[in-house]
Coordinates of C-alpha atoms and ligand atoms in Angstrom, one line a residue:
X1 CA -76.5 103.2 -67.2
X2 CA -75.6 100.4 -69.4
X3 CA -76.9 100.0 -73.2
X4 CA -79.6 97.8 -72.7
X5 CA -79.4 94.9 -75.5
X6 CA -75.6 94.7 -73.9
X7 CA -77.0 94.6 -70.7
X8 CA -79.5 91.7 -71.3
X9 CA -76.7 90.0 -73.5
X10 CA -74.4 90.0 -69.8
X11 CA -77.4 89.3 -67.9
X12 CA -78.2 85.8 -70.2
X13 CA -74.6 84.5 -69.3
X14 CA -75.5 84.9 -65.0
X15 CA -76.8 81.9 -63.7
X16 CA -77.9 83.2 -61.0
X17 CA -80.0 85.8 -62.5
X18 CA -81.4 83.6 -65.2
X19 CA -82.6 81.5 -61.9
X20 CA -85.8 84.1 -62.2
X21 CA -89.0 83.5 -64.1
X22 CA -92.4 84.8 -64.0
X23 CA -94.6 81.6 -63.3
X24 CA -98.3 81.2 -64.6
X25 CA -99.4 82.7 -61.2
X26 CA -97.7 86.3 -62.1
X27 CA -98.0 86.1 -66.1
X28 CA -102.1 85.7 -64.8
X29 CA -101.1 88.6 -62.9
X30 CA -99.8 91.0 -65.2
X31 CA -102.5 90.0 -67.7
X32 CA -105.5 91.2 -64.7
X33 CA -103.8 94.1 -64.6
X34 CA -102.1 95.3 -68.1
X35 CA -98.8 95.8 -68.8
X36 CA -99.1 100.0 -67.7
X37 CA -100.6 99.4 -64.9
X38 CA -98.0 97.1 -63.4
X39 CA -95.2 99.7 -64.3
X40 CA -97.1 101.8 -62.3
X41 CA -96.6 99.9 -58.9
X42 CA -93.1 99.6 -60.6
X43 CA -91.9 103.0 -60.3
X44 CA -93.7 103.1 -57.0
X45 CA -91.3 100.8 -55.6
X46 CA -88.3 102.0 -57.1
X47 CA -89.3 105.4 -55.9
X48 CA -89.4 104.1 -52.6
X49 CA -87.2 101.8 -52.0
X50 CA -84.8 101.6 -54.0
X51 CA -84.3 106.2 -55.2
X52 CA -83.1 107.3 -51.7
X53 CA -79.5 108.0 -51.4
X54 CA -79.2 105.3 -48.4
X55 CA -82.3 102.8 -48.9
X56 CA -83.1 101.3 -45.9
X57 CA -82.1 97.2 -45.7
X58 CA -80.3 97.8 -48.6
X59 CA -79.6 94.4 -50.5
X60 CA -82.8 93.3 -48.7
X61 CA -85.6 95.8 -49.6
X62 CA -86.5 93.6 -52.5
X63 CA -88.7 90.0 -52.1
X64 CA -87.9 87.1 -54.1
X65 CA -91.6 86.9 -54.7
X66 CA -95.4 87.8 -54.9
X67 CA -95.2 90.8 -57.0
X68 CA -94.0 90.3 -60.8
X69 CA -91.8 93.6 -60.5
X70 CA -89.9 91.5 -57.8
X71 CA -89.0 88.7 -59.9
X72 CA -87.9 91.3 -62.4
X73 CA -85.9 93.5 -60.1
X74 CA -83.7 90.0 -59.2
X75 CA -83.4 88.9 -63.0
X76 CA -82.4 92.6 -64.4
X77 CA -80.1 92.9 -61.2
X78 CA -82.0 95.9 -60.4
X79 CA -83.0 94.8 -56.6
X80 CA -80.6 96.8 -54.7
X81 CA -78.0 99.7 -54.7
X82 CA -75.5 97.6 -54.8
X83 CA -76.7 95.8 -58.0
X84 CA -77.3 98.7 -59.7
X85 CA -73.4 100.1 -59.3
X86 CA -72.2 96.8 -60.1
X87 CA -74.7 95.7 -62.9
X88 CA -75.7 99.2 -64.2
X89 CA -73.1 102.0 -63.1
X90 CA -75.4 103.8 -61.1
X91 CA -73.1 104.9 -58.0
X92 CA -74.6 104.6 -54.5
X93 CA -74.9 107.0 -52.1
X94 CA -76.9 109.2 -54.0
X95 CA -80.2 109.4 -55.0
X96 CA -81.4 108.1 -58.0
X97 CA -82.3 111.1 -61.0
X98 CA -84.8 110.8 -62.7
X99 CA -83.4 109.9 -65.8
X100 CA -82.0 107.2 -63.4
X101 CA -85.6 105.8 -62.9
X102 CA -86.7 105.8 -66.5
X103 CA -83.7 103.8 -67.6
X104 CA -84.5 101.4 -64.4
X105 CA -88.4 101.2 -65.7
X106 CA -87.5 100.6 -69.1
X107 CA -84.9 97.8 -68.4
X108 CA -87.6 96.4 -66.2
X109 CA -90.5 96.8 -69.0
X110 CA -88.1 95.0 -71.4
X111 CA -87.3 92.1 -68.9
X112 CA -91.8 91.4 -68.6
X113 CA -91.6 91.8 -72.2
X114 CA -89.5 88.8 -73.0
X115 CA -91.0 86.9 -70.3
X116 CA -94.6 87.7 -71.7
X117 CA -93.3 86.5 -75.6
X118 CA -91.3 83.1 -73.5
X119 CA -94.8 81.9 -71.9
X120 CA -96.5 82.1 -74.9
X121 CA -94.5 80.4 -77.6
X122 CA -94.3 77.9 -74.7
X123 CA -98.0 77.5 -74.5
X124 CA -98.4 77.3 -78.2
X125 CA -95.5 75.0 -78.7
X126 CA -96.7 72.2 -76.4
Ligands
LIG1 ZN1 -79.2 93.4 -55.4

Protein backbone atom coordinates (compact mmCIF):
# COMPACT_ATOMS: atom_id res chain seq x y z
CA UNK A 1 0.00 0.00 0.00
CA UNK A 2 1.30 3.20 -1.18
CA UNK A 3 1.02 6.67 0.73
CA UNK A 4 -1.77 8.05 -0.87
CA UNK A 5 -0.91 11.94 -1.80
CA UNK A 6 2.36 10.00 -3.49
CA UNK A 7 0.13 7.85 -5.06
CA UNK A 8 -2.22 10.43 -6.67
CA UNK A 9 0.97 12.61 -7.35
CA UNK A 10 2.25 9.21 -9.80
CA UNK A 11 -1.16 8.69 -10.87
CA UNK A 12 -1.46 12.65 -12.34
CA UNK A 13 1.80 12.00 -14.53
CA UNK A 14 -0.27 8.54 -16.41
CA UNK A 15 -1.91 9.40 -19.29
CA UNK A 16 -3.61 6.78 -19.57
CA UNK A 17 -5.21 6.93 -16.21
CA UNK A 18 -5.96 10.62 -16.32
CA UNK A 19 -8.01 9.37 -19.67
CA UNK A 20 -10.96 8.74 -16.75
CA UNK A 21 -13.55 11.25 -15.66
CA UNK A 22 -16.77 11.06 -14.02
CA UNK A 23 -19.23 12.77 -16.68
CA UNK A 24 -22.47 14.77 -15.67
CA UNK A 25 -24.39 11.44 -16.02
CA UNK A 26 -22.34 9.76 -12.91
CA UNK A 27 -21.64 13.13 -10.87
CA UNK A 28 -25.93 13.15 -11.14
CA UNK A 29 -25.32 9.79 -10.03
CA UNK A 30 -23.42 9.96 -7.04
CA UNK A 31 -25.42 13.10 -5.92
CA UNK A 32 -29.08 10.60 -6.13
CA UNK A 33 -27.33 8.56 -4.08
CA UNK A 34 -24.76 10.27 -1.46
CA UNK A 35 -21.40 9.89 -1.26
CA UNK A 36 -21.77 6.73 1.63
CA UNK A 37 -23.99 5.08 -0.16
CA UNK A 38 -21.97 4.67 -3.28
CA UNK A 39 -18.91 3.33 -1.15
CA UNK A 40 -21.24 1.03 -0.21
CA UNK A 41 -21.64 -0.72 -3.67
CA UNK A 42 -17.86 0.13 -3.63
CA UNK A 43 -16.69 -2.35 -1.24
CA UNK A 44 -19.30 -4.73 -2.59
CA UNK A 45 -17.41 -4.90 -5.64
CA UNK A 46 -14.08 -5.02 -4.34
CA UNK A 47 -15.22 -7.71 -2.09
CA UNK A 48 -16.28 -9.58 -4.95
CA UNK A 49 -14.39 -9.13 -7.54
CA UNK A 50 -11.56 -8.01 -7.01
CA UNK A 51 -10.62 -9.71 -2.62
CA UNK A 52 -10.36 -13.42 -3.88
CA UNK A 53 -6.91 -14.70 -4.12
CA UNK A 54 -7.51 -15.69 -7.99
CA UNK A 55 -10.46 -13.17 -9.27
CA UNK A 56 -12.06 -14.56 -11.99
CA UNK A 57 -11.30 -12.60 -15.59
CA UNK A 58 -8.70 -10.97 -13.84
CA UNK A 59 -7.69 -7.69 -15.80
CA UNK A 60 -11.24 -7.83 -17.08
CA UNK A 61 -13.69 -8.02 -14.07
CA UNK A 62 -13.80 -4.27 -14.11
CA UNK A 63 -16.16 -2.13 -16.89
CA UNK A 64 -14.94 0.95 -18.33
CA UNK A 65 -18.40 2.37 -17.49
CA UNK A 66 -21.93 2.74 -15.97
CA UNK A 67 -21.13 2.66 -12.46
CA UNK A 68 -18.97 5.76 -10.98
CA UNK A 69 -16.82 3.16 -8.82
CA UNK A 70 -15.78 1.83 -12.40
CA UNK A 71 -14.49 4.90 -13.64
CA UNK A 72 -12.64 5.24 -10.42
CA UNK A 73 -11.25 1.78 -10.18
CA UNK A 74 -9.51 2.61 -13.87
CA UNK A 75 -8.25 6.15 -12.81
CA UNK A 76 -6.83 4.96 -9.18
CA UNK A 77 -5.40 1.79 -11.13
CA UNK A 78 -7.39 -0.16 -8.78
CA UNK A 79 -9.31 -2.38 -11.53
CA UNK A 80 -7.45 -5.50 -11.27
CA UNK A 81 -4.86 -7.64 -9.39
CA UNK A 82 -2.47 -6.94 -11.50
CA UNK A 83 -2.83 -3.05 -11.04
CA UNK A 84 -2.93 -3.23 -7.64
CA UNK A 85 0.75 -5.06 -7.37
CA UNK A 86 2.03 -2.87 -9.91
CA UNK A 87 0.35 0.49 -8.85
CA UNK A 88 -0.13 -0.25 -5.07
CA UNK A 89 2.17 -3.28 -3.82
CA UNK A 90 -0.56 -5.40 -3.00
CA UNK A 91 0.85 -8.93 -4.23
CA UNK A 92 -1.48 -11.25 -6.11
CA UNK A 93 -2.26 -14.51 -5.31
CA UNK A 94 -3.64 -13.90 -2.18
CA UNK A 95 -6.62 -12.52 -0.89
CA UNK A 96 -7.03 -9.18 -0.13
CA UNK A 97 -7.00 -8.32 4.14
CA UNK A 98 -9.02 -6.26 5.21
CA UNK A 99 -6.85 -3.55 5.96
CA UNK A 100 -6.22 -4.22 2.17
CA UNK A 101 -9.84 -3.11 1.45
CA UNK A 102 -9.97 -0.01 3.60
CA UNK A 103 -6.81 1.39 1.95
CA UNK A 104 -8.55 0.42 -1.56
CA UNK A 105 -11.97 2.35 -0.37
CA UNK A 106 -10.23 5.21 0.80
CA UNK A 107 -7.99 5.72 -2.26
CA UNK A 108 -11.21 5.31 -4.14
CA UNK A 109 -13.26 7.85 -1.87
CA UNK A 110 -10.40 10.28 -2.39
CA UNK A 111 -10.38 9.90 -6.30
CA UNK A 112 -14.84 10.94 -6.24
CA UNK A 113 -13.65 13.46 -4.00
CA UNK A 114 -11.49 15.43 -6.35
CA UNK A 115 -13.70 14.66 -9.18
CA UNK A 116 -16.84 16.06 -7.11
CA UNK A 117 -14.58 19.54 -6.20
CA UNK A 118 -13.33 19.41 -10.43
CA UNK A 119 -17.13 19.53 -11.74
CA UNK A 120 -17.93 22.13 -9.58
CA UNK A 121 -15.38 24.85 -9.85
CA UNK A 122 -16.06 23.97 -13.60
CA UNK A 123 -19.68 24.72 -13.38
CA UNK A 124 -19.15 27.88 -11.41
CA UNK A 125 -16.22 28.98 -13.60
CA UNK A 126 -18.05 29.03 -16.84
ZN1 LIG B 1 -6.10 -3.27 -13.99
Amino acid sequence: MRDIYELFAALSRSKFHCRFKLGEKETRYIRQKSLPKILEHAYELITARLAPAAPANDGRQTPTKNHPVFIAQHATATCCRKCLQKWHNIPHGRPLTKKQVDYILLVIEHWLLSQELTYRSKKTNH
